[in-house]
mmCIF file of C-alpha atoms in Angstrom:
data_model
loop_
_atom_site.group_PDB
_atom_site.id
_atom_site.type_symbol
_atom_site.label_atom_id
_atom_site.label_comp_id
_atom_site.label_asym_id
_atom_site.label_seq_id
_atom_site.Cartn_x
_atom_site.Cartn_y
_atom_site.Cartn_z
ATOM 1 C CA MET A 137 -5.525 31.549 12.889
ATOM 2 C CA ASP A 138 -5.113 27.722 13.267
ATOM 3 C CA ASP A 139 -5.317 25.521 10.114
ATOM 4 C CA ILE A 140 -7.348 22.231 10.695
ATOM 5 C CA ILE A 141 -8.889 19.372 8.752
ATOM 6 C CA LEU A 142 -12.439 18.439 9.488
ATOM 7 C CA LEU A 143 -13.982 15.016 8.528
ATOM 8 C CA LYS A 144 -17.879 14.751 8.579
ATOM 9 C CA GLN A 145 -19.105 11.374 9.544
ATOM 10 C CA GLY A 146 -21.681 9.560 7.265
ATOM 11 C CA GLU A 147 -23.739 6.818 8.033
ATOM 12 C CA MET A 148 -21.780 6.103 11.361
ATOM 13 C CA VAL A 149 -24.102 8.696 12.998
ATOM 14 C CA LEU A 150 -26.969 6.138 12.799
ATOM 15 C CA LYS A 151 -25.077 3.393 14.710
ATOM 16 C CA GLY A 152 -26.782 4.235 18.137
ATOM 17 C CA LEU A 153 -25.060 2.604 21.105
ATOM 18 C CA ASN A 154 -22.431 1.134 18.985
ATOM 19 C CA ARG A 155 -21.323 4.418 17.459
ATOM 20 C CA ARG A 156 -18.400 5.185 19.691
ATOM 21 C CA GLU A 157 -16.825 1.819 18.691
ATOM 22 C CA PHE A 158 -16.992 3.169 15.018
ATOM 23 C CA GLU A 159 -15.587 6.658 16.041
ATOM 24 C CA VAL A 160 -12.721 5.026 17.840
ATOM 25 C CA LYS A 161 -11.816 2.898 14.810
ATOM 26 C CA LEU A 162 -12.076 5.755 12.510
ATOM 27 C CA ILE A 163 -9.829 7.903 14.678
ATOM 28 C CA SER A 164 -7.178 5.208 14.779
ATOM 29 C CA ASN A 165 -7.235 4.819 11.081
ATOM 30 C CA ILE A 166 -6.817 8.470 10.555
ATOM 31 C CA ARG A 167 -3.863 8.676 12.784
ATOM 32 C CA ARG A 168 -2.178 5.865 11.078
ATOM 33 C CA ARG A 169 -2.798 7.192 7.520
ATOM 34 C CA LEU A 170 -1.591 10.743 8.504
ATOM 35 C CA LYS A 171 1.552 9.762 10.429
ATOM 36 C CA PRO A 172 3.892 10.181 7.385
ATOM 37 C CA PHE A 173 2.859 13.829 7.237
ATOM 38 C CA GLY A 174 3.510 14.850 10.841
ATOM 39 C CA GLU A 175 2.055 14.788 14.085
ATOM 40 C CA PHE A 176 -1.550 15.497 14.648
ATOM 41 C CA ARG A 177 -4.192 15.539 17.397
ATOM 42 C CA VAL A 178 -7.152 13.523 16.233
ATOM 43 C CA TYR A 179 -10.534 13.575 18.183
ATOM 44 C CA SER A 180 -14.371 13.461 17.480
ATOM 45 C CA MET A 181 -17.001 15.774 18.664
ATOM 46 C CA GLN A 182 -20.621 16.488 17.359
ATOM 47 C CA SER A 183 -20.281 13.849 14.410
ATOM 48 C CA THR A 184 -17.110 15.506 13.208
ATOM 49 C CA VAL A 185 -13.415 14.313 13.458
ATOM 50 C CA TYR A 186 -11.005 17.145 13.966
ATOM 51 C CA VAL A 187 -7.425 16.758 12.780
ATOM 52 C CA GLU A 188 -5.117 19.540 14.419
ATOM 53 C CA PRO A 189 -1.496 19.691 13.414
ATOM 54 C CA GLN A 190 0.913 19.701 16.165
ATOM 55 C CA GLY A 191 4.010 21.777 14.967
ATOM 56 C CA ASP A 192 5.263 21.668 11.370
ATOM 57 C CA CYS A 193 3.109 19.290 9.255
ATOM 58 C CA ASP A 194 2.423 18.656 5.542
ATOM 59 C CA MET A 195 -1.139 19.834 5.530
ATOM 60 C CA GLU A 196 -1.581 19.448 1.691
ATOM 61 C CA SER A 197 -0.636 15.732 1.841
ATOM 62 C CA ALA A 198 -2.429 15.106 5.043
ATOM 63 C CA PHE A 199 -5.733 16.632 3.490
ATOM 64 C CA GLY A 200 -5.311 14.496 0.376
ATOM 65 C CA ALA A 201 -4.765 11.267 2.553
ATOM 66 C CA ALA A 202 -7.760 12.153 4.804
ATOM 67 C CA LYS A 203 -10.010 11.852 1.721
ATOM 68 C CA THR A 204 -9.015 8.285 1.264
ATOM 69 C CA VAL A 205 -10.146 7.097 4.726
ATOM 70 C CA PHE A 206 -13.318 5.122 4.928
ATOM 71 C CA GLY A 207 -15.699 6.441 7.405
ATOM 72 C CA ALA A 208 -15.982 10.230 6.385
ATOM 73 C CA MET A 209 -18.443 11.535 3.855
ATOM 74 C CA SER A 210 -16.857 14.692 3.377
ATOM 75 C CA VAL A 211 -13.437 16.420 4.365
ATOM 76 C CA VAL A 212 -12.643 20.029 4.492
ATOM 77 C CA ARG A 213 -9.641 22.264 5.419
ATOM 78 C CA ALA A 214 -10.716 24.980 7.639
ATOM 79 C CA ALA A 215 -9.330 28.006 9.743
ATOM 80 C CA ALA A 216 -10.216 27.829 13.449
ATOM 81 C CA CYS A 217 -10.743 31.124 15.364
ATOM 82 C CA GLU A 218 -12.409 32.760 18.388
ATOM 83 C CA LYS A 219 -16.300 32.449 18.612
ATOM 84 C CA ASP A 220 -16.728 36.215 17.793
ATOM 85 C CA LYS A 221 -18.405 37.778 14.987
ATOM 86 C CA ASP A 222 -15.402 40.129 14.068
ATOM 87 C CA ALA A 223 -12.936 37.334 14.583
ATOM 88 C CA ILE A 224 -14.817 35.298 12.206
ATOM 89 C CA LEU A 225 -15.097 37.993 9.673
ATOM 90 C CA LYS A 226 -11.306 38.653 9.878
ATOM 91 C CA THR A 227 -10.462 34.980 9.520
ATOM 92 C CA ALA A 228 -12.804 34.697 6.477
ATOM 93 C CA ILE A 229 -11.000 37.476 4.831
ATOM 94 C CA SER A 230 -7.574 36.221 5.452
ATOM 95 C CA TYR A 231 -8.178 32.549 4.954
ATOM 96 C CA LEU A 232 -10.223 32.743 1.983
ATOM 97 C CA GLU A 233 -8.808 35.783 0.358
ATOM 98 C CA SER A 234 -7.608 34.339 -2.894
ATOM 99 C CA GLN A 235 -10.994 32.672 -3.508
ATOM 100 C CA LEU A 236 -12.832 35.856 -2.607
ATOM 101 C CA LEU A 237 -10.702 37.943 -5.144
ATOM 102 C CA ALA A 238 -11.208 35.238 -7.828
ATOM 103 C CA SER A 239 -15.060 34.870 -7.406
ATOM 104 C CA LYS A 240 -17.689 36.787 -9.017
ATOM 105 C CA SER A 241 -20.522 35.751 -6.814
ATOM 106 C CA PHE A 242 -20.883 34.411 -3.240
ATOM 107 C CA LYS A 243 -23.006 33.585 -0.363
ATOM 108 C CA VAL A 244 -22.310 32.821 3.279
ATOM 109 C CA GLU A 245 -23.762 29.793 5.047
ATOM 110 C CA SER A 246 -23.649 29.473 8.914
ATOM 111 C CA LYS A 247 -24.237 26.456 11.022
ATOM 112 C CA ARG A 248 -24.600 27.292 14.840
ATOM 113 C CA ALA A 249 -23.989 23.923 16.619
ATOM 114 C CA ASP A 250 -23.140 25.772 19.742
ATOM 115 C CA LYS A 251 -26.496 27.465 20.752
ATOM 116 C CA ARG A 252 -24.767 29.657 23.279
ATOM 117 C CA PHE A 253 -23.291 31.876 20.435
ATOM 118 C CA PRO A 254 -25.384 35.005 20.713
ATOM 119 C CA MET A 255 -26.173 35.438 16.976
ATOM 120 C CA GLY A 256 -28.470 33.148 15.035
ATOM 121 C CA SER A 257 -27.223 31.406 11.883
ATOM 122 C CA ILE A 258 -29.124 33.834 9.498
ATOM 123 C CA GLU A 259 -27.947 36.776 11.435
ATOM 124 C CA LEU A 260 -24.450 35.784 11.381
ATOM 125 C CA SER A 261 -24.486 35.088 7.653
ATOM 126 C CA GLN A 262 -25.957 38.563 7.017
ATOM 127 C CA TYR A 263 -23.340 40.329 9.057
ATOM 128 C CA VAL A 264 -20.497 38.610 7.662
ATOM 129 C CA GLY A 265 -21.872 38.638 4.116
ATOM 130 C CA GLY A 266 -22.678 42.284 4.163
ATOM 131 C CA LEU A 267 -19.004 43.231 5.300
ATOM 132 C CA LEU A 268 -17.462 40.803 2.782
ATOM 133 C CA HIS A 269 -19.356 42.507 0.057
ATOM 134 C CA ASP A 270 -18.018 45.788 1.281
ATOM 135 C CA ARG A 271 -14.607 44.564 1.191
ATOM 136 C CA PHE A 272 -14.952 42.711 -2.119
ATOM 137 C CA PRO A 273 -17.469 44.794 -4.050
ATOM 138 C CA HIS A 274 -16.764 42.979 -7.240
ATOM 139 C CA MET A 275 -18.482 39.943 -5.906
ATOM 140 C CA LYS A 276 -22.235 39.703 -6.357
ATOM 141 C CA PRO A 277 -24.459 38.288 -3.607
ATOM 142 C CA ASP A 278 -26.151 34.931 -5.111
ATOM 143 C CA MET A 279 -28.190 32.709 -2.753
ATOM 144 C CA HIS A 280 -28.893 30.209 -5.424
ATOM 145 C CA THR A 281 -25.847 29.425 -7.653
ATOM 146 C CA PRO A 282 -22.824 31.211 -6.132
ATOM 147 C CA GLU A 283 -19.254 30.587 -7.261
ATOM 148 C CA LEU A 284 -18.032 30.566 -3.779
ATOM 149 C CA VAL A 285 -19.762 29.633 -0.469
ATOM 150 C CA VAL A 286 -18.194 30.909 2.643
ATOM 151 C CA ASN A 287 -19.078 28.329 5.369
ATOM 152 C CA LEU A 288 -18.922 29.408 9.042
ATOM 153 C CA GLU A 289 -19.403 26.801 11.742
ATOM 154 C CA ILE A 290 -19.876 27.678 15.322
ATOM 155 C CA ARG A 291 -18.929 24.684 17.482
ATOM 156 C CA ASP A 292 -17.983 23.850 21.157
ATOM 157 C CA LEU A 293 -14.358 24.565 20.994
ATOM 158 C CA ALA A 294 -14.070 27.228 18.370
ATOM 159 C CA ALA A 295 -15.579 28.795 15.127
ATOM 160 C CA TYR A 296 -14.396 27.435 11.788
ATOM 161 C CA VAL A 297 -14.289 29.031 8.394
ATOM 162 C CA HIS A 298 -13.915 27.137 5.132
ATOM 163 C CA GLY A 299 -14.823 26.932 1.539
ATOM 164 C CA ALA A 300 -16.283 24.112 -0.293
ATOM 165 C CA ALA A 301 -16.074 20.569 1.292
ATOM 166 C CA GLU A 302 -14.612 17.776 -0.838
ATOM 167 C CA ALA A 303 -16.008 14.316 -1.023
ATOM 168 C CA GLY A 304 -14.585 11.765 1.456
ATOM 169 C CA ALA A 305 -14.240 8.010 0.877
ATOM 170 C CA GLY A 306 -17.578 7.283 2.575
ATOM 171 C CA GLY A 307 -18.264 3.955 3.906
ATOM 172 C CA LEU A 308 -17.373 2.562 7.154
ATOM 173 C CA PRO A 309 -13.876 2.470 9.017
ATOM 174 C CA ILE A 310 -11.681 -0.374 8.233
ATOM 175 C CA GLY A 311 -11.841 -2.916 10.956
ATOM 176 C CA VAL A 312 -15.589 -2.632 12.087
ATOM 177 C CA GLY A 313 -16.770 -5.271 9.446
ATOM 178 C CA GLY A 314 -14.480 -8.094 10.559
ATOM 179 C CA ARG A 315 -11.875 -9.787 8.407
ATOM 180 C CA MET A 316 -12.152 -11.570 5.093
ATOM 181 C CA VAL A 317 -9.859 -13.115 2.449
ATOM 182 C CA THR A 318 -9.997 -11.481 -0.876
ATOM 183 C CA LEU A 319 -8.911 -13.478 -3.946
ATOM 184 C CA LEU A 320 -6.609 -10.854 -5.691
ATOM 185 C CA SER A 321 -5.685 -11.523 -9.293
ATOM 186 C CA GLY A 322 -3.866 -9.264 -11.581
ATOM 187 C CA GLY A 323 -7.155 -8.232 -13.479
ATOM 188 C CA ILE A 324 -9.554 -5.371 -13.378
ATOM 189 C CA ASP A 325 -12.157 -6.977 -11.224
ATOM 190 C CA SER A 326 -10.726 -8.127 -8.163
ATOM 191 C CA PRO A 327 -9.050 -5.080 -6.921
ATOM 192 C CA VAL A 328 -12.364 -3.195 -7.305
ATOM 193 C CA ALA A 329 -14.192 -5.938 -5.395
ATOM 194 C CA SER A 330 -11.475 -5.653 -2.683
ATOM 195 C CA TYR A 331 -12.043 -1.912 -2.496
ATOM 196 C CA MET A 332 -15.945 -2.081 -2.271
ATOM 197 C CA MET A 333 -15.641 -4.540 0.487
ATOM 198 C CA ALA A 334 -13.072 -2.541 2.346
ATOM 199 C CA LYS A 335 -15.530 0.485 2.162
ATOM 200 C CA ARG A 336 -17.830 -1.560 4.354
ATOM 201 C CA GLY A 337 -15.152 -1.624 6.956
ATOM 202 C CA VAL A 338 -13.689 -4.986 6.208
ATOM 203 C CA LYS A 339 -10.056 -5.907 6.973
ATOM 204 C CA LEU A 340 -8.830 -7.672 3.905
ATOM 205 C CA ILE A 341 -6.116 -10.432 3.531
ATOM 206 C CA PRO A 342 -5.297 -10.622 -0.282
ATOM 207 C CA ALA A 343 -4.577 -14.211 -1.626
ATOM 208 C CA HIS A 344 -2.971 -14.363 -4.927
ATOM 209 C CA PHE A 345 -2.293 -17.647 -6.935
ATOM 210 C CA PHE A 346 0.745 -17.884 -9.192
ATOM 211 C CA SER A 347 1.883 -20.718 -11.496
ATOM 212 C CA HIS A 348 5.729 -20.399 -12.140
ATOM 213 C CA PRO A 349 7.020 -20.888 -14.701
ATOM 214 C CA TYR A 350 3.684 -20.379 -16.674
ATOM 215 C CA THR A 351 3.380 -17.004 -15.137
ATOM 216 C CA SER A 352 6.124 -14.525 -14.818
ATOM 217 C CA GLN A 353 7.683 -12.843 -11.838
ATOM 218 C CA MET A 354 6.428 -9.603 -13.489
ATOM 219 C CA ALA A 355 2.939 -10.979 -13.125
ATOM 220 C CA LYS A 356 3.552 -11.339 -9.221
ATOM 221 C CA GLU A 357 4.993 -7.895 -9.066
ATOM 222 C CA LYS A 358 1.786 -6.534 -10.780
ATOM 223 C CA VAL A 359 -0.355 -7.999 -8.051
ATOM 224 C CA LEU A 360 1.864 -6.592 -5.361
ATOM 225 C CA SER A 361 1.711 -3.176 -7.056
ATOM 226 C CA LEU A 362 -2.299 -3.436 -7.094
ATOM 227 C CA ALA A 363 -2.117 -4.327 -3.319
ATOM 228 C CA LYS A 364 0.047 -1.041 -2.771
ATOM 229 C CA ILE A 365 -2.356 1.045 -4.500
ATOM 230 C CA LEU A 366 -5.174 -0.476 -2.371
ATOM 231 C CA THR A 367 -3.497 0.240 0.958
ATOM 232 C CA LYS A 368 -4.269 3.930 0.783
ATOM 233 C CA TYR A 369 -7.847 2.851 1.237
ATOM 234 C CA CYS A 370 -7.572 -0.575 2.968
ATOM 235 C CA GLY A 371 -4.607 0.123 5.120
ATOM 236 C CA ARG A 372 -1.570 -2.157 5.438
ATOM 237 C CA MET A 373 -2.157 -5.652 4.309
ATOM 238 C CA MET A 374 -0.332 -9.211 4.252
ATOM 239 C CA VAL A 375 -0.509 -10.634 0.694
ATOM 240 C CA GLU A 376 -0.619 -14.301 0.722
ATOM 241 C CA LEU A 377 1.111 -15.556 -2.517
ATOM 242 C CA VAL A 378 0.071 -19.143 -3.096
ATOM 243 C CA PRO A 379 2.057 -21.731 -5.430
ATOM 244 C CA PHE A 380 -0.593 -23.031 -7.823
ATOM 245 C CA THR A 381 1.554 -24.775 -10.522
ATOM 246 C CA LYS A 382 1.352 -28.296 -9.168
ATOM 247 C CA ILE A 383 -2.425 -28.179 -8.655
ATOM 248 C CA GLN A 384 -2.976 -26.800 -12.190
ATOM 249 C CA GLU A 385 -0.741 -29.638 -13.691
ATOM 250 C CA GLU A 386 -2.440 -32.258 -11.680
ATOM 251 C CA ILE A 387 -5.881 -31.046 -12.792
ATOM 252 C CA ARG A 388 -4.801 -30.958 -16.557
ATOM 253 C CA ALA A 389 -3.408 -34.452 -16.276
ATOM 254 C CA ASN A 390 -6.435 -36.255 -14.579
ATOM 255 C CA CYS A 391 -9.485 -34.222 -15.093
ATOM 256 C CA PRO A 392 -11.877 -33.702 -18.294
ATOM 257 C CA GLU A 393 -10.734 -30.515 -20.149
ATOM 258 C CA ALA A 394 -14.048 -28.890 -19.988
ATOM 259 C CA LEU A 395 -14.090 -28.920 -16.215
ATOM 260 C CA LEU A 396 -10.428 -27.576 -15.720
ATOM 261 C CA THR A 397 -11.499 -24.065 -14.807
ATOM 262 C CA ILE A 398 -14.217 -25.124 -12.444
ATOM 263 C CA ILE A 399 -11.995 -27.561 -10.580
ATOM 264 C CA MET A 400 -9.232 -24.874 -10.499
ATOM 265 C CA ARG A 401 -11.585 -22.409 -8.992
ATOM 266 C CA ARG A 402 -12.707 -24.977 -6.363
ATOM 267 C CA PHE A 403 -9.041 -25.301 -5.259
ATOM 268 C CA MET A 404 -8.649 -21.761 -4.865
ATOM 269 C CA MET A 405 -11.659 -21.536 -2.703
ATOM 270 C CA ARG A 406 -10.440 -24.425 -0.520
ATOM 271 C CA ILE A 407 -7.058 -22.813 -0.042
ATOM 272 C CA SER A 408 -8.431 -19.468 0.716
ATOM 273 C CA GLU A 409 -10.647 -20.953 3.133
ATOM 274 C CA ARG A 410 -7.684 -22.350 4.739
ATOM 275 C CA ILE A 411 -5.949 -18.878 4.841
ATOM 276 C CA ALA A 412 -9.260 -17.429 6.189
ATOM 277 C CA THR A 413 -9.395 -20.013 8.978
ATOM 278 C CA ASP A 414 -5.798 -19.354 10.033
ATOM 279 C CA ASN A 415 -6.358 -15.737 10.128
ATOM 280 C CA GLY A 416 -9.756 -15.541 11.913
ATOM 281 C CA CYS A 417 -11.678 -14.455 8.741
ATOM 282 C CA THR A 418 -15.371 -14.955 8.457
ATOM 283 C CA ALA A 419 -15.753 -15.103 4.611
ATOM 284 C CA LEU A 420 -14.109 -14.888 1.154
ATOM 285 C CA VAL A 421 -14.215 -12.055 -1.353
ATOM 286 C CA THR A 422 -13.948 -12.591 -5.143
ATOM 287 C CA GLY A 423 -14.431 -10.177 -8.193
ATOM 288 C CA GLU A 424 -16.650 -12.746 -9.939
ATOM 289 C CA ASN A 425 -19.450 -11.194 -12.044
ATOM 290 C CA LEU A 426 -22.654 -12.953 -13.156
ATOM 291 C CA GLY A 427 -22.171 -14.061 -16.736
ATOM 292 C CA GLN A 428 -19.037 -12.498 -17.426
ATOM 293 C CA VAL A 429 -17.067 -15.597 -18.317
ATOM 294 C CA ALA A 430 -17.888 -19.268 -18.655
ATOM 295 C CA SER A 431 -16.866 -20.034 -15.016
ATOM 296 C CA GLN A 432 -19.243 -17.253 -13.750
ATOM 297 C CA THR A 433 -22.662 -18.556 -14.636
ATOM 298 C CA ALA A 434 -25.022 -19.031 -11.816
ATOM 299 C CA GLU A 435 -24.614 -22.810 -12.173
ATOM 300 C CA ALA A 436 -20.846 -22.588 -12.275
ATOM 301 C CA LEU A 437 -20.745 -20.193 -9.232
ATOM 302 C CA ALA A 438 -22.819 -22.474 -7.153
ATOM 303 C CA VAL A 439 -20.363 -25.493 -8.007
ATOM 304 C CA THR A 440 -17.451 -23.323 -7.217
ATOM 305 C CA GLU A 441 -18.365 -22.545 -3.771
ATOM 306 C CA GLN A 442 -20.001 -25.871 -2.923
ATOM 307 C CA CYS A 443 -16.644 -27.137 -1.656
ATOM 308 C CA ILE A 444 -16.243 -24.683 1.284
ATOM 309 C CA GLY A 445 -18.304 -23.783 4.357
ATOM 310 C CA LEU A 446 -17.433 -20.053 4.540
ATOM 311 C CA PRO A 447 -19.732 -17.541 2.672
ATOM 312 C CA THR A 448 -18.569 -15.884 -0.437
ATOM 313 C CA PHE A 449 -19.129 -12.099 -1.131
ATOM 314 C CA ARG A 450 -19.231 -10.952 -4.744
ATOM 315 C CA PRO A 451 -19.643 -7.148 -4.659
ATOM 316 C CA LEU A 452 -19.480 -7.018 -8.469
ATOM 317 C CA VAL A 453 -21.942 -9.684 -9.232
ATOM 318 C CA ALA A 454 -24.613 -7.378 -10.949
ATOM 319 C CA PHE A 455 -22.084 -4.884 -12.590
ATOM 320 C CA ASP A 456 -21.373 -4.525 -16.205
ATOM 321 C CA LYS A 457 -17.906 -4.256 -17.431
ATOM 322 C CA GLN A 458 -17.948 -0.628 -18.013
ATOM 323 C CA GLU A 459 -19.131 0.023 -14.478
ATOM 324 C CA ILE A 460 -16.230 -1.961 -13.263
ATOM 325 C CA VAL A 461 -13.711 -0.205 -15.407
ATOM 326 C CA GLU A 462 -14.948 3.276 -14.381
ATOM 327 C CA ARG A 463 -14.584 2.327 -10.656
ATOM 328 C CA ALA A 464 -11.166 0.857 -11.217
ATOM 329 C CA ARG A 465 -10.085 4.210 -12.945
ATOM 330 C CA SER A 466 -11.422 6.184 -10.180
ATOM 331 C CA ILE A 467 -9.627 4.311 -7.382
ATOM 332 C CA GLY A 468 -6.411 4.225 -9.409
ATOM 333 C CA THR A 469 -6.040 0.499 -10.188
ATOM 334 C CA TYR A 470 -7.039 0.305 -13.959
ATOM 335 C CA GLU A 471 -3.624 1.256 -15.471
ATOM 336 C CA THR A 472 -1.773 -1.425 -13.441
ATOM 337 C CA SER A 473 -4.527 -3.955 -14.063
ATOM 338 C CA VAL A 474 -4.338 -3.856 -17.765
ATOM 339 C CA LEU A 475 -0.413 -4.412 -17.771
ATOM 340 C CA PRO A 476 0.195 -7.271 -20.164
ATOM 341 C CA TYR A 477 1.279 -9.899 -17.491
ATOM 342 C CA GLU A 478 -1.149 -12.959 -17.293
ATOM 343 C CA ASP A 479 -2.048 -14.507 -14.153
ATOM 344 C CA CYS A 480 -2.733 -18.226 -13.566
ATOM 345 C CA CYS A 481 -6.283 -18.152 -14.497
ATOM 346 C CA THR A 482 -5.270 -17.910 -18.162
ATOM 347 C CA VAL A 483 -3.053 -21.130 -17.776
ATOM 348 C CA PHE A 484 -4.475 -24.218 -19.391
ATOM 349 C CA THR A 485 -7.684 -22.645 -20.513
ATOM 350 C CA PRO A 486 -10.098 -25.177 -21.999
ATOM 351 C CA ARG A 487 -11.203 -24.753 -25.541
ATOM 352 C CA ARG A 488 -14.841 -25.414 -24.596
ATOM 353 C CA PRO A 489 -15.310 -24.851 -20.882
ATOM 354 C CA ARG A 490 -18.578 -26.293 -19.270
ATOM 355 C CA THR A 491 -20.906 -23.280 -18.667
ATOM 356 C CA LYS A 492 -23.481 -25.302 -16.701
ATOM 357 C CA PRO A 493 -21.471 -28.053 -14.800
ATOM 358 C CA LYS A 494 -23.383 -30.544 -12.403
ATOM 359 C CA ILE A 495 -21.874 -30.957 -8.996
ATOM 360 C CA SER A 496 -21.940 -34.892 -9.439
ATOM 361 C CA GLU A 497 -19.641 -34.733 -12.556
ATOM 362 C CA VAL A 498 -17.331 -32.372 -10.768
ATOM 363 C CA LEU A 499 -17.056 -34.576 -7.867
ATOM 364 C CA GLU A 500 -16.405 -37.589 -9.903
ATOM 365 C CA ALA A 501 -13.798 -35.783 -11.700
ATOM 366 C CA GLU A 502 -12.018 -34.781 -8.393
ATOM 367 C CA GLU A 503 -11.954 -38.377 -7.338
ATOM 368 C CA ALA A 504 -8.786 -38.743 -9.360
ATOM 369 C CA LEU A 505 -6.995 -36.010 -7.245
ATOM 370 C CA ASP A 506 -5.523 -36.137 -3.757
ATOM 371 C CA ILE A 507 -7.191 -32.954 -2.762
ATOM 372 C CA ALA A 508 -6.160 -32.816 0.842
ATOM 373 C CA ALA A 509 -2.426 -33.340 0.070
ATOM 374 C CA LEU A 510 -2.482 -30.731 -2.847
ATOM 375 C CA VAL A 511 -4.092 -28.208 -0.662
ATOM 376 C CA ASP A 512 -1.747 -28.950 2.151
ATOM 377 C CA ASP A 513 1.258 -28.641 -0.106
ATOM 378 C CA ALA A 514 0.114 -25.239 -1.511
ATOM 379 C CA VAL A 515 -0.668 -23.899 2.030
ATOM 380 C CA ARG A 516 2.915 -24.841 3.201
ATOM 381 C CA GLY A 517 4.399 -23.068 0.108
ATOM 382 C CA ILE A 518 2.648 -19.774 0.792
ATOM 383 C CA GLU A 519 4.918 -16.648 0.719
ATOM 384 C CA ARG A 520 3.776 -13.714 2.670
ATOM 385 C CA VAL A 521 4.488 -10.091 1.638
ATOM 386 C CA ALA A 522 3.733 -7.237 4.024
ATOM 387 C CA ILE A 523 2.425 -4.168 1.913
ATOM 388 C CA THR A 524 2.181 -0.771 3.833
ATOM 389 C CA ILE A 525 1.244 2.611 2.621
#
């Protein structure tokens, strides 16, 4: 009996002539993600990715990691055996024995992808189900709401026996959606936005803006911790830590107080665009949410992105806060995000921020600043930190 992990593809199966490109990327991502747990043979057939351990491997950890790889809708740990009805029955009894003993009701579901197998799906289910009931008479057959579903799959290379599948990460494999810069603060929203864009196959480069001494080293470490959590979904990342103190001080000294936040955000967008250009990225990602704070009104968002040429993606734009919090909890970033270390967005906060700024007044205010020099200076001071799983 051979233990194996099966990952079932989701929307990738609809990709037509481009499908193989998606499969190759998914296989590559799975190999990289499972490397710490042993050596595995990973290959794809019939809309399923097979992960076969080669020698001694940590299958429990590998299975948990496989569920975080974008591109698979479901993941199951199964036993492979010969395509013979009695071998399948024997494997079901041995592989699922503890579940069979613990369940009060069951049914058998069969899928015959290999049409050369001599028994039909219903016939195989009846054969194995009848003999399982003889072996475990305490279980009642239940075709509607069974406690245990014994799954049998007859595929090209072998037969596979397993219990219930678990949800995979879904989405598309990292790397098929291009590269983008994500503005990663220490808050709740931006890690969730980063996760959601990664789920669409985007390779992310996080940019974090810090303002020493107004923000602490702990605030910077908090962001790196968030990036570390995201790597199990996003893969390895290079975090760009941008010094932002001088820019914020120049804005405070030379610009109207009501426009401080908007002008600060515009500088973040300019610098992020420079990072994007240097790394071959096609867009920016932010955690902005329509109406959540003063700088996130429709008017303010329009002014914020007016200064750049790249598109800006805001996957949380229509979410309410509770939805974002729930997603943050589910991906494991929430507890770190709420640690009490403030980021640069809380520095020099205006008492009455302009919620509906006009681009003309912002451009006039920015005339007091040497924008190009400030951006160049910040880009030169970037610290880069590699984050791996």
